[in-house]
Amino acid sequence: LVGKESTYEITVHNAGEVAAEELVIFVSLPGWADVLGAEVSTGSTQVVPAGEAGRTFLWKLGHLPGATRERLALRIVPRESRPLDLAVRWEYKPTLSQATIEVQEPKLSLRMEGPREVMYGKKELFTLRLSNTGNGDAENVVITLMPLTPGDQPVSQNIGIIPAGEEKAIEVELTARHAGQLQINAVAKADGNFEAQLAEKILVRRAALQVEVDGPQVQYVGAVATYRIRIRNAGTAPARNVRLTATIPPGGKYVSGIEGARLEANGTRLQWTSDSLNPTVEQTYLLRCTLSLPGDSRLEVGCTADDELAAAAVTTTRVEAVADLVLEVKDPAGPVPLGEEALYILHVRNRGTKSAEGVQAMAFFSRGVEPVAAEGAEHHMAPGQVVFHAIGPIAPGGEVTLRVRARAETAGNHVFRAEVHCKPLGTRLASERTTLFYQDRTSAQQASRPAPLGPAPLGPANADPGEPKLPDQQTPPPLPPTAGGTRSFPASPGDQMQPPKVER
């Protein structure tokens, strides 16, 4: 009705999910209609005059969230009787259309669980853990374990799909066959060129045996040879159940040195054991044996232990045979009357292991005693002395016995001296004895008779008729003369040798 107030309601609805910004509602009114008031649920209002043709009512909402409604109530009074058209339009800031796309990506990581130190030859269990820490599934995953020994083939296993955030474990059994640092390499690959690698070092501990044997370079037959045996663990783990064997050279005989050792194989092999040998530890043994065969003798020493450990060493000794002469003199057991013969026996024995050649023996008497006979070898007699030459050869263990008979011309203590020379050996032996010659009544009567005293003739003519005859000799070079007064023993061919050994 003209002149009567009417209420018109305008509702704005944001049906989208995105808020409308800087929203303004424009309501166009004719000039013959008056606006008495307005009520809004939000925002502000304003009437803008536009002349007699009409006016515009502004509703400024500003921000209108998505899926919300707001209301405007206008109180209008028409002044003319004609149709009342309300033209409504709106304006807001244009919104940009934006979509968020999530890109999924798998991320592989590989780690190993297990000991970082292992023993050689012992099986150890390791666990490879393959994780997908990304936000996408890893598909067609294959893990490959690289070979530990050059020349071996890699080992691969198909894992399949590993969902995002999940992990799979693969158990691997390894047996180390090389001592020292060992590197385990593994790689995991998935579709899309995704991969993870692993390189872990572990220490493989193993014992390492070393054997050394030292002995004399030259040894004489029958003498005791001492060998020093050293075993050492140069590895990084204890050596268990250590077993040692020493092979005695042919003709050798074990004497002593190693506690708990036992002889086997008819005495040609010596064995002993040690429970364990820690790293860097060294043990030393002394082995004593005799060697009876001339030539090169090889002593071989072997050492073994658990885990297929072995070591060996050998040393060579040159064994030489040598002659060793000894002189024993047997003189009269008691005093001897003048005019009677005194018997002196020389035993020349070779206690060595080689024949003695070039042996020469001599017997000397102090003034007042003269030799009358000799036997046992070719000889030459001169005043106060007998020279035996061309004795021998004397075999090992052999003995030559020489006998010299003499008479005293004057009573008293008289000295007998025996010497043995062997120039090839550089040997000079000597032995002295003292014999008391005394004058009884019979010998005094015989002494009053004239008798020639000069040097005894060569050969057996001067020998006692009851003694065996000696073969004719070729006269040797003359011996040095005796000194005046008390007879001194003449110089001998062995004067340039070592001082004589004197047995009394």
XYZ file of C-alpha atoms in Angstrom:
504
model
C 0.000 0.000 0.000
C 1.150 3.489 -0.796
C 2.530 5.150 2.290
C 2.539 1.983 4.315
C 5.849 0.475 5.629
C 6.840 -2.961 4.326
C 9.821 -5.178 5.275
C 11.877 -6.887 2.592
C 14.489 -9.573 3.557
C 17.587 -10.349 1.516
C 19.669 -13.474 2.363
C 23.191 -14.044 1.009
C 24.496 -17.680 1.015
C 28.117 -18.748 0.345
C 27.651 -22.278 -0.920
C 31.347 -22.824 -1.574
C 34.148 -23.992 0.685
C 36.290 -20.901 0.151
C 35.473 -17.687 1.988
C 34.371 -14.604 0.035
C 36.528 -11.589 0.768
C 35.567 -7.876 0.533
C 31.916 -8.816 -0.176
C 29.509 -5.888 -0.858
C 25.791 -6.292 -1.635
C 24.222 -3.549 -3.816
C 20.386 -3.032 -3.610
C 18.950 -0.570 -6.209
C 15.742 1.286 -5.064
C 13.431 3.594 -7.107
C 13.381 7.261 -6.195
C 9.740 7.127 -5.036
C 10.491 4.535 -2.303
C 11.883 5.599 1.046
C 14.115 3.406 3.265
C 13.079 3.773 6.869
C 15.709 1.392 8.341
C 17.682 -1.777 7.950
C 18.744 -4.694 10.139
C 21.752 -6.874 9.242
C 23.150 -10.046 10.826
C 26.634 -8.775 10.178
C 28.398 -5.966 8.423
C 27.374 -2.343 7.905
C 24.883 -0.459 5.663
C 24.869 2.786 3.701
C 22.373 4.594 1.421
C 23.858 6.291 -1.600
C 21.592 8.871 -3.308
C 21.451 8.533 -7.084
C 18.977 11.355 -7.990
C 15.276 11.184 -8.850
C 15.863 8.025 -10.834
C 16.678 6.039 -7.735
C 19.142 5.333 -4.994
C 21.448 2.462 -3.957
C 21.553 0.706 -0.628
C 24.985 -0.727 0.251
C 25.520 -3.743 2.551
C 29.178 -4.252 3.314
C 29.790 -7.757 4.678
C 33.584 -7.939 4.119
C 34.408 -11.628 4.938
C 31.867 -14.355 4.373
C 33.173 -17.836 5.193
C 32.259 -20.776 3.053
C 28.982 -22.595 3.708
C 27.507 -19.710 5.736
C 24.462 -17.401 5.395
C 23.866 -13.750 6.371
C 20.564 -11.729 6.421
C 19.513 -8.156 5.566
C 16.011 -6.763 6.471
C 14.942 -3.453 4.748
C 11.921 -1.373 5.872
C 10.611 0.456 2.829
C 7.596 2.883 2.354
C 6.410 3.267 -1.288
C 5.142 6.753 -2.247
C 3.579 5.853 -5.587
C 1.327 3.153 -6.861
C 3.563 1.305 -9.280
C 5.524 -1.991 -9.168
C 8.516 -1.959 -6.801
C 11.493 -3.724 -8.281
C 14.510 -4.380 -6.029
C 17.634 -5.046 -8.085
C 20.309 -6.866 -6.057
C 23.922 -7.426 -7.159
C 27.173 -8.215 -5.320
C 30.845 -7.771 -5.628
C 33.779 -9.566 -3.893
C 37.444 -10.060 -4.365
C 38.129 -12.803 -6.877
C 39.568 -16.004 -5.338
C 42.323 -18.022 -6.859
C 41.725 -21.751 -7.406
C 44.494 -23.789 -5.694
C 44.944 -27.545 -5.335
C 47.571 -29.282 -3.139
C 49.062 -32.476 -4.583
C 50.993 -34.782 -2.209
C 53.986 -36.473 -3.829
C 54.871 -39.778 -2.156
C 58.476 -41.018 -2.121
C 59.988 -44.132 -0.521
C 63.294 -43.799 1.333
C 65.384 -46.905 1.998
C 67.905 -47.271 4.817
C 70.062 -50.323 5.573
C 71.898 -51.214 8.765
C 73.579 -54.293 10.179
C 73.353 -55.845 13.629
C 75.937 -58.350 14.841
C 79.400 -58.684 16.390
C 82.188 -56.420 15.212
C 84.863 -58.980 16.127
C 84.682 -62.630 15.064
C 86.949 -65.656 15.214
C 88.443 -67.164 12.110
C 86.471 -70.150 10.810
C 83.601 -69.702 13.286
C 80.024 -69.157 12.059
C 78.435 -65.876 13.128
C 74.858 -64.636 12.631
C 74.252 -61.091 11.366
C 70.933 -59.286 10.836
C 70.410 -56.812 7.987
C 67.547 -54.418 8.744
C 66.014 -52.698 5.698
C 63.679 -49.781 6.545
C 61.416 -47.554 4.433
C 61.464 -44.176 6.171
C 59.692 -42.359 3.303
C 55.958 -41.690 2.746
C 55.564 -44.008 -0.216
C 55.781 -47.748 -0.630
C 59.047 -49.241 -1.920
C 58.233 -51.783 -4.594
C 60.202 -54.730 -5.979
C 62.925 -54.413 -3.319
C 65.974 -56.629 -3.854
C 68.884 -56.846 -1.405
C 72.311 -58.061 -2.576
C 75.201 -59.162 -0.362
C 78.572 -58.667 -2.021
C 81.118 -61.531 -1.868
C 83.641 -61.589 0.968
C 86.195 -63.509 -1.086
C 87.361 -62.309 -4.504
C 86.026 -64.553 -7.228
C 82.817 -65.531 -5.412
C 79.401 -64.517 -6.739
C 77.071 -61.984 -5.057
C 74.025 -63.354 -3.221
C 70.635 -61.644 -3.821
C 67.218 -61.971 -2.172
C 63.898 -60.539 -3.369
C 62.120 -58.718 -0.545
C 59.063 -57.458 -2.486
C 57.148 -54.419 -1.177
C 58.125 -52.516 1.942
C 55.288 -50.155 2.918
C 56.104 -46.652 4.099
C 57.302 -46.619 7.697
C 57.906 -50.365 7.872
C 61.042 -52.510 8.208
C 62.129 -55.971 7.194
C 64.936 -58.064 8.733
C 67.160 -60.500 6.829
C 69.406 -62.913 8.751
C 72.778 -63.736 7.229
C 75.216 -66.431 8.425
C 78.881 -65.693 7.692
C 82.060 -67.726 8.201
C 85.278 -65.698 7.990
C 88.074 -67.340 6.008
C 90.525 -64.442 6.047
C 92.148 -62.933 9.133
C 92.319 -59.186 9.708
C 89.898 -56.441 8.701
C 86.905 -57.684 6.722
C 84.332 -55.411 5.059
C 80.721 -56.482 4.567
C 79.059 -54.698 1.631
C 75.348 -54.866 0.857
C 72.999 -52.860 -1.389
C 69.182 -52.695 -1.490
C 67.337 -51.443 -4.618
C 63.687 -50.680 -5.398
C 61.731 -49.473 -8.425
C 62.309 -45.849 -9.279
C 66.086 -46.094 -8.776
C 65.748 -45.993 -5.008
C 68.586 -47.720 -3.167
C 70.469 -47.951 0.110
C 74.036 -49.165 0.674
C 75.894 -50.606 3.646
C 79.626 -50.985 4.297
C 80.571 -52.371 7.716
C 84.028 -53.459 8.875
C 84.565 -56.353 11.244
C 87.796 -57.713 12.730
C 88.529 -61.373 12.118
C 90.800 -62.660 14.867
C 93.105 -65.600 14.256
C 96.259 -67.001 15.795
C 99.438 -67.110 13.701
C 102.182 -69.536 14.693
C 105.872 -68.897 14.107
C 108.630 -71.440 14.815
C 112.367 -70.868 15.004
C 115.064 -73.414 15.802
C 118.722 -72.612 16.457
C 121.510 -75.100 16.949
C 125.263 -75.532 16.566
C 126.620 -75.233 13.067
C 129.349 -77.792 13.785
C 129.196 -80.612 16.300
C 131.415 -83.586 17.011
C 130.203 -87.157 16.966
C 128.979 -88.288 20.367
C 128.922 -84.830 21.917
C 125.663 -83.399 23.272
C 124.153 -80.779 20.942
C 121.753 -78.194 22.391
C 118.974 -76.788 20.190
C 116.856 -73.777 21.117
C 113.262 -73.988 19.874
C 111.070 -70.873 19.975
C 107.363 -70.733 19.138
C 105.462 -67.441 18.990
C 101.864 -66.441 18.398
C 102.017 -63.439 16.062
C 98.241 -63.368 15.537
C 95.296 -61.668 17.248
C 93.657 -64.671 18.928
C 94.871 -67.430 21.254
C 96.212 -70.596 19.666
C 94.414 -73.612 21.140
C 95.752 -77.158 21.557
C 99.282 -76.420 20.383
C 101.147 -79.562 19.349
C 104.906 -79.649 18.659
C 106.984 -82.332 16.986
C 110.763 -82.515 16.696
C 112.222 -85.065 14.310
C 115.563 -86.321 15.644
C 118.241 -86.704 12.917
C 119.268 -90.236 11.924
C 121.819 -91.536 14.399
C 120.685 -88.984 16.987
C 119.444 -89.729 20.489
C 117.321 -87.467 22.653
C 118.963 -86.714 25.990
C 116.886 -84.152 27.879
C 115.422 -80.662 27.898
C 111.640 -80.730 27.357
C 109.413 -81.580 30.276
C 106.540 -83.897 29.460
C 107.849 -84.777 25.994
C 107.395 -88.324 24.743
C 109.435 -90.264 22.229
C 107.727 -92.022 19.347
C 108.661 -93.853 16.164
C 111.542 -95.761 17.780
C 112.972 -92.656 19.351
C 113.178 -90.629 16.139
C 110.301 -88.280 16.897
C 109.726 -86.182 20.012
C 106.259 -84.776 20.739
C 104.878 -82.432 23.382
C 101.849 -80.156 23.779
C 100.762 -76.809 25.171
C 97.153 -75.982 26.042
C 97.165 -72.485 24.553
C 99.419 -69.677 23.416
C 98.102 -66.125 23.733
C 98.803 -63.411 21.155
C 102.379 -61.977 21.199
C 103.454 -64.676 23.702
C 106.632 -66.662 23.011
C 107.726 -69.982 24.497
C 111.285 -71.368 24.407
C 112.395 -74.973 24.728
C 115.895 -76.478 24.949
C 116.356 -79.839 23.280
C 119.537 -81.802 23.951
C 120.557 -84.796 21.883
C 123.660 -86.650 20.769
C 124.609 -87.096 17.112
C 126.521 -90.193 16.110
C 126.646 -90.080 12.303
C 129.162 -87.815 10.547
C 127.749 -85.479 7.900
C 124.828 -83.057 7.767
C 122.146 -83.672 10.412
C 118.766 -81.907 10.026
C 116.577 -81.230 13.032
C 113.028 -80.501 11.898
C 110.449 -78.900 14.198
C 106.746 -78.654 13.360
C 103.936 -76.903 15.238
C 100.163 -77.250 14.749
C 97.053 -75.922 16.522
C 93.298 -75.692 16.100
C 91.805 -73.794 13.116
C 94.242 -75.445 10.711
C 97.261 -73.558 12.055
C 100.712 -74.891 11.183
C 104.338 -73.729 11.112
C 107.696 -75.452 10.694
C 111.416 -74.770 10.883
C 114.611 -76.718 10.258
C 118.269 -76.327 11.111
C 121.305 -78.236 9.844
C 124.330 -79.210 11.920
C 127.560 -80.415 10.395
C 128.638 -83.454 12.435
C 132.332 -84.249 12.335
C 134.231 -87.227 13.660
C 137.503 -86.573 15.509
C 140.236 -88.733 16.959
C 140.935 -88.303 20.668
C 144.120 -89.879 22.011
C 144.838 -90.657 25.613
C 148.126 -91.895 27.114
C 148.391 -94.201 30.114
C 151.732 -95.314 31.544
C 152.303 -98.284 33.821
C 155.653 -98.228 35.629
C 157.227 -100.767 38.005
C 155.133 -101.309 41.094
C 158.059 -100.817 43.481
C 161.786 -100.194 43.764
C 164.001 -102.023 41.264
C 167.507 -103.411 42.097
C 170.383 -102.155 40.060
C 171.170 -104.438 37.163
C 167.634 -105.708 36.818
C 165.301 -104.597 34.069
C 162.449 -102.217 34.763
C 159.379 -102.541 32.500
C 157.424 -99.473 31.389
C 154.161 -100.047 29.466
C 152.601 -97.289 27.337
C 148.903 -97.583 26.430
C 147.919 -95.232 23.599
C 144.127 -95.337 23.172
C 141.843 -93.566 20.694
C 138.627 -92.690 22.491
C 137.397 -90.542 19.601
C 135.211 -91.307 16.609
C 137.804 -91.110 13.847
C 141.000 -92.985 13.163
C 144.186 -91.338 14.436
C 147.035 -91.243 11.936
C 150.593 -89.976 12.130
C 150.987 -90.969 15.778
C 154.502 -90.954 17.269
C 155.566 -92.036 20.776
C 158.838 -91.359 22.673
C 160.303 -92.547 25.943
C 163.009 -90.644 27.857
C 165.122 -91.620 30.892
C 167.089 -89.434 33.239
C 170.907 -89.903 33.437
C 171.893 -93.205 34.930
C 169.176 -95.252 33.191
C 169.451 -96.688 29.698
C 166.846 -98.493 27.573
C 167.753 -102.043 26.669
C 164.721 -103.175 24.627
C 161.419 -101.959 23.144
C 158.478 -103.583 21.408
C 155.046 -102.805 20.038
C 156.013 -100.689 17.006
C 158.935 -99.702 14.846
C 161.389 -97.810 16.997
C 164.859 -96.378 17.347
C 166.900 -96.425 20.563
C 169.562 -93.904 21.533
C 171.251 -93.077 24.855
C 168.501 -92.382 27.361
C 165.629 -92.534 24.867
C 163.428 -94.614 22.584
C 161.505 -93.213 19.623
C 158.501 -95.133 18.249
C 157.307 -94.065 14.853
C 154.729 -95.166 12.312
C 152.204 -96.066 15.022
C 148.753 -96.744 13.740
C 146.479 -95.748 12.328
C 144.585 -96.254 15.576
C 140.905 -96.907 14.901
C 138.137 -95.383 17.073
C 138.143 -97.302 20.337
C 141.410 -98.966 19.384
C 144.553 -99.156 21.492
C 148.272 -99.642 20.876
C 150.493 -101.025 23.647
C 154.210 -100.186 23.708
C 156.784 -101.685 26.091
C 160.165 -100.301 27.042
C 162.733 -102.149 29.230
C 165.580 -100.298 30.921
C 168.427 -100.849 33.448
C 169.800 -98.352 35.918
C 173.538 -97.800 36.298
C 173.324 -95.688 39.433
C 171.121 -95.995 42.464
C 168.509 -93.405 43.369
C 165.229 -91.963 42.053
C 165.191 -91.843 38.258
C 162.575 -90.167 36.040
C 160.835 -91.836 33.115
C 158.929 -89.600 30.716
C 156.626 -90.765 27.910
C 155.317 -88.494 25.144
C 152.793 -89.061 22.349
C 152.583 -86.666 19.409
C 149.975 -86.507 16.640
C 150.661 -83.630 14.312
C 147.434 -83.930 12.233
C 145.436 -83.540 15.447
C 147.751 -81.010 17.045
C 147.947 -83.343 20.049
C 150.877 -83.690 22.476
C 150.513 -85.934 25.494
C 153.080 -86.511 28.238
C 153.332 -88.604 31.383
C 156.163 -88.867 33.934
C 156.940 -91.559 36.461
C 159.679 -91.839 39.102
C 161.309 -95.192 39.875
C 163.600 -95.933 42.796
C 166.613 -98.041 41.807
C 168.634 -99.447 44.739
C 171.909 -101.393 45.049
C 171.796 -104.710 46.821
C 174.781 -106.984 47.506
C 174.435 -108.887 44.233
C 174.153 -105.836 42.088
C 177.180 -104.291 43.856
C 179.335 -107.291 42.945
C 178.163 -107.106 39.329
C 178.863 -103.395 39.240
C 182.559 -104.006 40.245
C 183.089 -105.922 37.017
C 184.134 -103.816 34.028
C 181.375 -103.409 31.483
C 180.922 -101.121 28.473
C 178.507 -98.302 29.069
C 178.052 -96.494 25.724
C 174.805 -96.170 23.796
C 172.956 -99.328 22.991
C 173.338 -100.639 19.451
C 170.418 -100.329 17.058
C 167.976 -103.087 16.554
C 167.155 -106.045 18.725
C 170.763 -107.000 19.356
C 170.651 -104.999 22.603
C 167.351 -106.542 23.676
C 167.090 -109.082 26.450
C 167.406 -112.588 25.088
C 164.145 -113.552 26.686
C 162.175 -110.788 24.978
C 160.716 -110.994 21.456
C 163.001 -109.742 18.732
C 162.084 -106.485 16.986
C 162.405 -105.976 13.218
C 165.297 -104.083 11.741
C 164.770 -100.321 11.547
C 165.865 -97.629 9.185
C 167.935 -95.169 11.143
C 165.900 -91.961 11.734
C 167.457 -88.509 11.879
C 169.696 -88.062 14.941
C 168.008 -86.749 18.081
C 169.269 -83.669 19.927
C 172.115 -84.411 22.353
C 171.564 -84.570 26.096
C 172.809 -81.789 28.323
C 175.793 -82.238 30.602
C 175.360 -83.093 34.251
C 171.855 -84.219 35.043
C 170.321 -85.523 31.840
C 167.567 -83.243 30.468
C 164.892 -84.557 28.146
C 165.691 -83.659 24.550
C 163.602 -81.412 22.380
C 160.983 -83.294 20.410
C 159.244 -82.804 17.068
C 156.189 -81.515 18.945
C 157.880 -78.450 20.439
C 155.823 -76.125 18.248
C 152.564 -77.652 19.458
C 150.534 -76.980 22.585
C 152.253 -77.584 25.962
C 152.013 -81.259 26.837
C 149.451 -82.709 29.173
C 151.330 -84.327 32.078
C 149.808 -87.234 33.927
C 151.479 -88.181 37.170
